Coordinates of C-alpha atoms in Angstrom, one line a residue:
M1 CA -13.6 57.4 46.5
K2 CA -12.0 56.9 49.8
Q3 CA -14.9 54.8 51.1
T4 CA -14.7 52.6 47.9
D5 CA -10.9 51.9 48.6
N6 CA -11.7 50.9 52.2
N7 CA -14.4 48.5 51.0
V8 CA -12.0 46.9 48.5
R9 CA -9.3 46.5 51.2
F10 CA -11.8 45.0 53.6
L11 CA -13.1 42.6 51.0
F12 CA -9.5 41.6 50.1
V13 CA -8.5 41.0 53.7
S14 CA -11.7 39.0 54.3
L15 CA -11.1 36.7 51.3
S16 CA -7.4 36.2 52.4
V17 CA -8.6 35.1 55.9
L18 CA -11.1 32.7 54.4
L19 CA -8.5 31.2 52.0
L20 CA -6.1 30.7 54.9
L21 CA -8.8 28.9 56.9
S22 CA -9.5 26.6 54.0
L23 CA -5.8 25.6 53.6
T24 CA -5.3 22.2 55.2
G25 CA -1.5 22.0 54.7
C26 CA 0.1 18.6 54.8
W27 CA -2.4 17.2 57.3
S28 CA -2.0 13.6 55.9
S29 CA 1.7 13.7 55.5
H30 CA 4.2 11.4 57.2
E31 CA 7.7 12.3 58.1
I32 CA 10.4 10.8 55.9
E33 CA 12.2 9.6 59.0
E34 CA 9.2 7.4 59.8
Q35 CA 9.0 5.6 56.4
S36 CA 10.6 2.6 54.8
L37 CA 10.8 3.3 51.0
G38 CA 10.0 0.2 48.9
I39 CA 12.2 0.3 45.8
G40 CA 11.9 -3.3 44.5
V41 CA 10.0 -6.5 45.1
A42 CA 10.6 -10.0 44.0
F43 CA 7.9 -12.7 43.7
D44 CA 8.9 -16.4 44.1
K45 CA 7.3 -19.8 44.7
G46 CA 6.6 -20.0 48.5
K47 CA 9.5 -20.5 50.8
K48 CA 9.1 -19.6 54.4
S49 CA 11.6 -17.4 56.2
N50 CA 13.2 -18.4 59.5
I51 CA 10.9 -16.3 61.6
E52 CA 7.9 -17.7 59.9
K53 CA 9.2 -21.3 60.6
E54 CA 9.8 -20.3 64.2
L55 CA 6.2 -19.2 64.5
N56 CA 5.0 -22.3 62.7
E57 CA 2.6 -20.2 60.7
Q58 CA 0.2 -22.2 58.5
E59 CA -1.4 -20.4 55.5
E60 CA -4.5 -21.7 53.9
G61 CA -3.9 -23.2 50.5
K62 CA -0.8 -24.9 49.1
D63 CA 0.1 -22.3 46.4
L64 CA 2.2 -20.0 48.5
I65 CA 4.1 -17.0 47.3
T66 CA 7.2 -15.4 48.8
S67 CA 7.5 -11.7 48.4
T68 CA 10.9 -10.1 49.0
Y69 CA 10.7 -6.3 49.5
Q70 CA 13.8 -4.2 49.0
L71 CA 13.7 -1.2 51.4
I72 CA 15.6 1.9 52.0
T73 CA 15.2 3.3 55.5
P74 CA 16.6 6.6 56.9
Q75 CA 18.6 4.5 59.4
V76 CA 20.2 2.5 56.6
A77 CA 20.9 5.6 54.5
S78 CA 22.5 7.5 57.3
S79 CA 24.6 4.7 58.7
T80 CA 25.9 3.8 55.2
T81 CA 27.2 7.4 54.7
K82 CA 28.9 7.3 58.1
Q83 CA 30.4 3.8 58.0
A84 CA 32.3 2.5 55.1
G85 CA 33.2 -1.1 54.7
P86 CA 32.8 -4.1 52.3
Q87 CA 30.0 -5.6 54.3
K88 CA 27.9 -2.5 54.7
K89 CA 24.6 -2.6 52.7
S90 CA 22.7 0.4 51.5
Y91 CA 19.4 -1.5 51.6
V92 CA 17.4 -4.0 53.6
N93 CA 15.6 -7.1 52.1
V94 CA 12.6 -8.5 54.0
S95 CA 10.6 -11.5 52.9
E96 CA 7.1 -12.7 53.7
T97 CA 5.3 -15.8 52.6
G98 CA 1.5 -16.2 52.0
N99 CA -1.3 -16.5 49.5
S100 CA -2.2 -12.8 49.5
V101 CA 0.1 -10.1 48.1
L102 CA -1.6 -7.4 50.1
Q103 CA -1.5 -9.3 53.3
M104 CA 2.2 -10.0 52.9
A105 CA 2.9 -6.3 52.5
R106 CA 0.8 -5.6 55.6
E107 CA 2.6 -8.3 57.6
L108 CA 5.7 -6.2 57.5
S109 CA 3.9 -3.8 59.9
L110 CA 4.3 -6.6 62.5
R111 CA 8.1 -6.6 62.1
S112 CA 8.9 -3.0 61.9
E113 CA 7.7 0.3 63.2
Q114 CA 8.2 1.9 59.8
P115 CA 5.4 1.1 57.3
I116 CA 6.4 0.4 53.8
T117 CA 5.5 2.9 51.1
G118 CA 5.4 2.0 47.4
H119 CA 5.6 5.5 45.8
H120 CA 9.2 4.9 44.8
M121 CA 8.9 1.3 43.6
K122 CA 11.3 0.9 40.6
V123 CA 11.2 -2.8 39.7
I124 CA 9.3 -6.0 40.1
V125 CA 11.0 -9.3 39.4
I126 CA 9.0 -12.6 38.9
G127 CA 10.7 -15.9 39.4
E128 CA 10.5 -18.8 36.9
D129 CA 8.8 -21.4 39.1
L130 CA 6.1 -18.9 40.0
A131 CA 5.6 -17.7 36.4
R132 CA 5.1 -21.2 35.2
S133 CA 2.4 -22.0 37.7
F134 CA 0.6 -18.7 38.3
N135 CA -1.4 -16.6 35.9
L136 CA 0.3 -13.1 35.8
E137 CA -3.1 -11.3 35.8
Q138 CA -3.9 -13.0 39.1
L139 CA -0.5 -12.6 40.6
L140 CA -0.2 -8.9 39.8
D141 CA -3.9 -8.0 40.4
Q142 CA -3.1 -6.2 43.7
V143 CA -0.1 -4.4 42.1
F144 CA -2.2 -3.1 39.2
R145 CA -4.9 -1.8 41.7
D146 CA -2.4 -0.2 44.1
N147 CA -2.5 3.6 43.8
D148 CA 0.9 3.7 45.7
I149 CA 2.8 2.0 42.9
R150 CA 3.5 4.0 39.8
P151 CA 2.6 2.5 36.4
S152 CA 6.1 3.3 35.2
C153 CA 7.5 0.6 37.5
I154 CA 9.3 -2.0 35.3
V155 CA 8.7 -5.8 35.4
L156 CA 11.4 -8.4 34.8
F157 CA 11.7 -12.1 34.8
S158 CA 14.3 -14.3 36.5
K159 CA 15.5 -17.8 35.8
G160 CA 15.9 -19.1 39.3
R161 CA 14.9 -17.3 42.5
A162 CA 13.8 -13.7 41.8
S163 CA 14.9 -12.6 45.3
N164 CA 18.5 -13.3 44.3
T165 CA 18.5 -10.5 41.8
L166 CA 17.9 -8.1 44.8
E167 CA 21.2 -9.0 46.3
T168 CA 24.7 -7.6 45.7
K169 CA 28.1 -7.9 47.3
A170 CA 29.3 -4.4 46.2
A171 CA 29.3 -1.9 49.0
G172 CA 27.0 1.0 48.5
E173 CA 25.2 -0.5 45.5
I174 CA 21.4 -0.8 45.5
P175 CA 20.2 -3.8 43.5
A176 CA 16.9 -2.4 42.4
F177 CA 18.6 0.7 41.0
R178 CA 21.2 -1.5 39.3
L179 CA 18.5 -3.4 37.4
V180 CA 16.8 -0.2 36.2
G181 CA 20.2 1.1 35.2
I182 CA 20.9 -2.0 33.0
V183 CA 17.5 -1.5 31.3
D184 CA 18.8 2.0 30.2
N185 CA 21.7 0.4 28.4
A186 CA 19.5 -0.7 25.5
Y187 CA 21.3 1.8 23.2
R188 CA 24.4 -0.3 23.5
T189 CA 23.0 -3.8 22.6
T190 CA 20.3 -5.6 20.8
R191 CA 19.9 -8.0 23.8
I192 CA 17.8 -5.8 26.0
L193 CA 14.1 -5.4 25.4
P194 CA 12.3 -2.1 25.6
P195 CA 11.3 -1.7 29.2
M196 CA 8.0 -3.4 30.2
S197 CA 6.3 -1.1 32.6
L198 CA 3.3 -2.1 34.7
N199 CA 1.1 0.0 32.4
K200 CA 2.3 -1.8 29.3
L201 CA 2.1 -5.2 30.9
D202 CA -1.5 -4.6 31.9
G203 CA -2.3 -3.8 28.3
K204 CA -0.5 -7.0 27.1
I205 CA -2.4 -9.1 29.5
K206 CA -5.8 -7.7 28.6
S207 CA -5.1 -8.1 24.9
E208 CA -4.5 -11.9 25.4
S209 CA -1.5 -11.7 23.0
S210 CA 1.8 -13.5 23.8
F211 CA 4.7 -11.4 24.8
L212 CA 8.3 -11.3 26.2
L213 CA 9.6 -10.4 29.6
Q214 CA 13.3 -9.5 29.9
N215 CA 15.2 -12.2 31.8
V216 CA 17.8 -11.5 34.4
I217 CA 20.1 -14.1 36.0
S218 CA 21.9 -13.8 39.3
V219 CA 24.9 -15.6 40.7
N220 CA 26.7 -14.7 43.9
G221 CA 25.3 -11.2 43.9
E222 CA 26.2 -10.5 40.3
V223 CA 23.5 -10.1 37.7
K224 CA 23.2 -10.2 33.9
F225 CA 20.4 -9.7 31.4
A226 CA 20.2 -12.9 29.4
G227 CA 17.4 -13.6 27.0
A228 CA 13.7 -13.4 27.7
A229 CA 10.7 -15.4 29.0
I230 CA 7.8 -16.2 26.7
I231 CA 4.5 -15.4 28.3
K232 CA 1.6 -17.2 26.4
G233 CA -1.4 -14.9 25.8
K234 CA -4.0 -17.6 26.4
T235 CA -2.8 -18.6 29.8
N236 CA -0.6 -15.6 30.9
K237 CA 1.9 -18.1 32.2
M238 CA 5.5 -18.6 31.1
T239 CA 5.7 -21.2 28.4
G240 CA 9.3 -21.0 27.2
F241 CA 12.5 -19.1 26.9
L242 CA 14.5 -17.3 24.3
N243 CA 18.3 -17.1 24.7
E244 CA 20.4 -14.0 24.0
E245 CA 20.9 -14.7 20.3
E246 CA 17.2 -15.4 19.8
L247 CA 16.3 -12.2 21.5
E248 CA 18.6 -10.4 19.1
G249 CA 16.6 -11.9 16.3
V250 CA 13.3 -10.5 17.8
T251 CA 15.0 -7.0 18.1
W252 CA 15.8 -7.1 14.4
I253 CA 12.3 -8.1 13.4
T254 CA 10.6 -5.4 15.5
G255 CA 13.2 -2.8 14.6
K256 CA 13.2 -1.5 18.2
G257 CA 16.9 -1.7 18.8
K258 CA 18.8 1.5 19.6
G259 CA 22.3 0.1 19.2
G260 CA 24.4 -3.0 19.3
L261 CA 26.6 -5.0 16.9
V262 CA 26.6 -7.8 14.5
K263 CA 29.5 -10.3 14.5
S264 CA 30.1 -12.1 11.2
F265 CA 33.0 -13.8 9.4
D266 CA 34.7 -13.1 6.1
K267 CA 33.7 -15.8 3.6
E268 CA 37.2 -16.3 2.2
T269 CA 39.4 -16.0 5.3
G270 CA 37.0 -16.9 8.1
Q271 CA 38.2 -13.8 10.0
L272 CA 36.0 -11.7 12.2
I273 CA 34.1 -8.6 11.1
V274 CA 32.1 -6.4 13.5
Y275 CA 29.3 -4.1 12.3
D276 CA 28.4 -1.4 14.8
I277 CA 24.7 -0.5 14.6
E278 CA 23.9 3.2 14.4
S279 CA 20.3 3.0 13.3
M280 CA 17.7 0.3 12.7
K281 CA 14.3 0.1 11.2
S282 CA 12.0 -2.8 10.3
S283 CA 8.5 -3.1 8.7
I284 CA 6.3 -6.2 8.9
K285 CA 4.0 -6.3 5.8
P286 CA 1.1 -8.8 5.9
R287 CA 0.0 -10.3 2.5
V288 CA -3.5 -11.7 2.2
K289 CA -4.7 -13.6 -0.8
G290 CA -8.0 -15.3 -0.1
N291 CA -7.6 -17.5 2.9
N292 CA -3.8 -17.4 2.6
I293 CA -1.7 -15.1 4.9
S294 CA 2.0 -14.5 4.6
F295 CA 4.4 -11.8 5.9
D296 CA 7.4 -9.9 4.4
V297 CA 9.9 -8.5 7.0
N298 CA 12.0 -5.7 5.6
I299 CA 15.0 -4.7 7.7
E300 CA 17.3 -1.8 7.1
S301 CA 20.2 -0.5 9.1
E302 CA 23.1 1.9 8.9
G303 CA 26.3 1.5 10.8
R304 CA 30.0 1.5 10.9
L305 CA 32.8 -1.0 10.5
S306 CA 34.1 -1.1 14.1
E307 CA 36.4 -4.1 14.1
N308 CA 38.1 -5.9 11.2
W309 CA 40.3 -9.0 11.6
V310 CA 40.7 -9.5 7.9
V311 CA 44.3 -8.5 7.4
S312 CA 44.0 -8.4 3.6
G313 CA 40.8 -6.4 3.7
N314 CA 41.1 -2.8 2.9
P315 CA 38.1 -0.8 4.4
F316 CA 38.9 2.1 2.1
K317 CA 37.8 0.0 -0.9
N318 CA 34.1 -0.3 -1.8
E319 CA 34.7 -3.9 -2.8
F320 CA 35.7 -4.9 0.7
L321 CA 32.9 -2.8 2.3
K322 CA 30.3 -4.6 0.2
K323 CA 31.7 -8.0 1.3
A324 CA 31.5 -6.9 4.9
E325 CA 27.9 -5.7 4.4
K326 CA 26.9 -9.0 2.8
A327 CA 28.5 -11.0 5.7
S328 CA 26.6 -8.9 8.3
E329 CA 23.4 -9.3 6.4
K330 CA 23.8 -13.0 6.3
E331 CA 24.2 -13.1 10.1
V332 CA 21.1 -11.0 10.7
K333 CA 19.1 -13.3 8.4
R334 CA 20.4 -16.2 10.4
L335 CA 19.3 -14.6 13.7
V336 CA 15.9 -13.8 12.4
R337 CA 15.3 -17.2 10.8
N338 CA 16.3 -19.0 13.9
V339 CA 14.0 -17.1 16.3
V340 CA 11.1 -17.3 13.9
E341 CA 11.6 -21.1 13.7
K342 CA 11.6 -21.3 17.4
M343 CA 8.4 -19.2 17.7
Q344 CA 6.6 -21.2 15.1
K345 CA 7.8 -24.7 15.5
E346 CA 8.8 -25.1 19.1
Y347 CA 6.5 -22.7 21.1
R348 CA 3.8 -21.8 18.6
V349 CA 3.6 -18.2 19.8
D350 CA 3.8 -14.8 18.1
V351 CA 5.9 -12.5 20.3
A352 CA 7.3 -10.3 17.6
G353 CA 4.1 -8.3 16.6
F354 CA 3.1 -10.1 13.4
G355 CA -0.5 -10.4 14.6
N356 CA -0.7 -6.7 15.5
R357 CA 0.4 -5.7 12.0
L358 CA -2.3 -8.0 10.5
R359 CA -4.9 -6.4 12.9
I360 CA -3.9 -2.9 11.8
E361 CA -3.8 -3.5 8.0
H362 CA -6.4 -6.2 7.6
P363 CA -8.9 -5.9 10.5
R364 CA -11.6 -8.1 9.0
V365 CA -9.1 -10.9 8.4
W366 CA -7.8 -10.5 12.0
K367 CA -11.3 -10.9 13.4
K368 CA -11.4 -14.4 11.8
V369 CA -8.1 -15.6 13.1
K370 CA -7.4 -13.8 16.3
K371 CA -9.0 -16.4 18.6
D372 CA -6.4 -19.1 17.7
W373 CA -3.7 -16.7 16.3
D374 CA -0.7 -18.4 17.9
Q375 CA -1.6 -21.7 16.3
T376 CA -2.4 -20.0 12.9
F377 CA 0.9 -18.0 13.1
S378 CA 2.9 -21.2 13.4
E379 CA 1.9 -22.3 9.9
I380 CA 2.3 -18.9 8.1
P381 CA 5.2 -18.4 5.6
I382 CA 7.5 -15.5 6.4
N383 CA 10.0 -13.9 4.0
Y384 CA 13.0 -11.7 5.1
H385 CA 14.7 -8.9 3.3
V386 CA 17.8 -7.4 5.0
K387 CA 19.8 -4.4 3.9
L388 CA 22.8 -3.2 6.0
T389 CA 24.9 -0.2 4.9
I390 CA 28.3 0.7 6.2
K391 CA 28.5 4.5 6.3
D392 CA 31.6 4.8 8.4
Y393 CA 34.8 2.7 8.9
G394 CA 36.9 4.9 11.1
T395 CA 40.4 6.0 10.1
S396 CA 42.2 2.7 10.3
G397 CA 43.1 1.0 7.1
S398 CA 45.5 0.9 4.2
A399 CA 45.5 3.6 1.6
K400 CA 47.4 1.4 -0.9
K401 CA 45.7 0.5 -4.2

């Protein structure tokens, strides 16, 4: 028995030693102090930096791209915490111009001893001029292939120079984090699209369907989400733009809003009524009769009466609540009708998912029309049905009868 126990101990010790020998540890690791963490990148039409002009560098080809990388380095982080002041930045922006996205990233190694890493990349912003002239599949090919950049990284569009969205005048604020934070505010408004991650964007591009990219504008270091860019499926280039109201219409059609409000006006007094959205759902129902296709859009929402400028309106009375509901429904119908008209008549694109519903419910019909779907969609009749219900009106109001 004793001999058996000794054999077991010897075997256990031997296995432990072998396992220790096989452990490599972090042999391929790099110290955090030696890294520059890339947290954002902006792509714009080519514009050479001062140092590139000084070197008089000439790239082959005329279609140049300027990549602006937002970096956080240990030196920046430590100095920011030690020194306070309105001019102190918590980030560094570095730009490179060329015709290869990968080469531009590698060029940074000629300007700093700290190589850039993309593991923490949060946002990619694409400028308008670039999106109009470049195919997004080609532009982002290297990004899609890069194992360093996570598929959850979100993609935005910018009217104007995308690099401007990675600037701020607020001390301690990091622009890339600010953009991601605004995306998270979708529960407060119908003017923010669901986040478009690299993973989702790759699927949209491969499907050849038209889609929207959230637009962000920047002025003097301040930014605002304002409307969306229309990316045409056939070309994967920007073909148009939806303003903030039109983006609201798309949100109502898709039913993907998490919150927001509807401003309408009382029919009799012309005074303001504000409906606060608590829930929203929508269904797109395709109708097929022979060669004729049509759609019914059924929108439902529950919310609360959050602001009422109608002095004579008593929110405790069902009669007034019904009037408020009808006024809000009329406004939603207007938003939906306007954006559908713009999609069908001006841009001839489907960016609200009508084709996808047809593909799901009538796959045989979809196979016949999918090749020229955007053109076909522009001639299809669409009917709207909107039902809003005020479930809550707060405690303010008159109890008089």
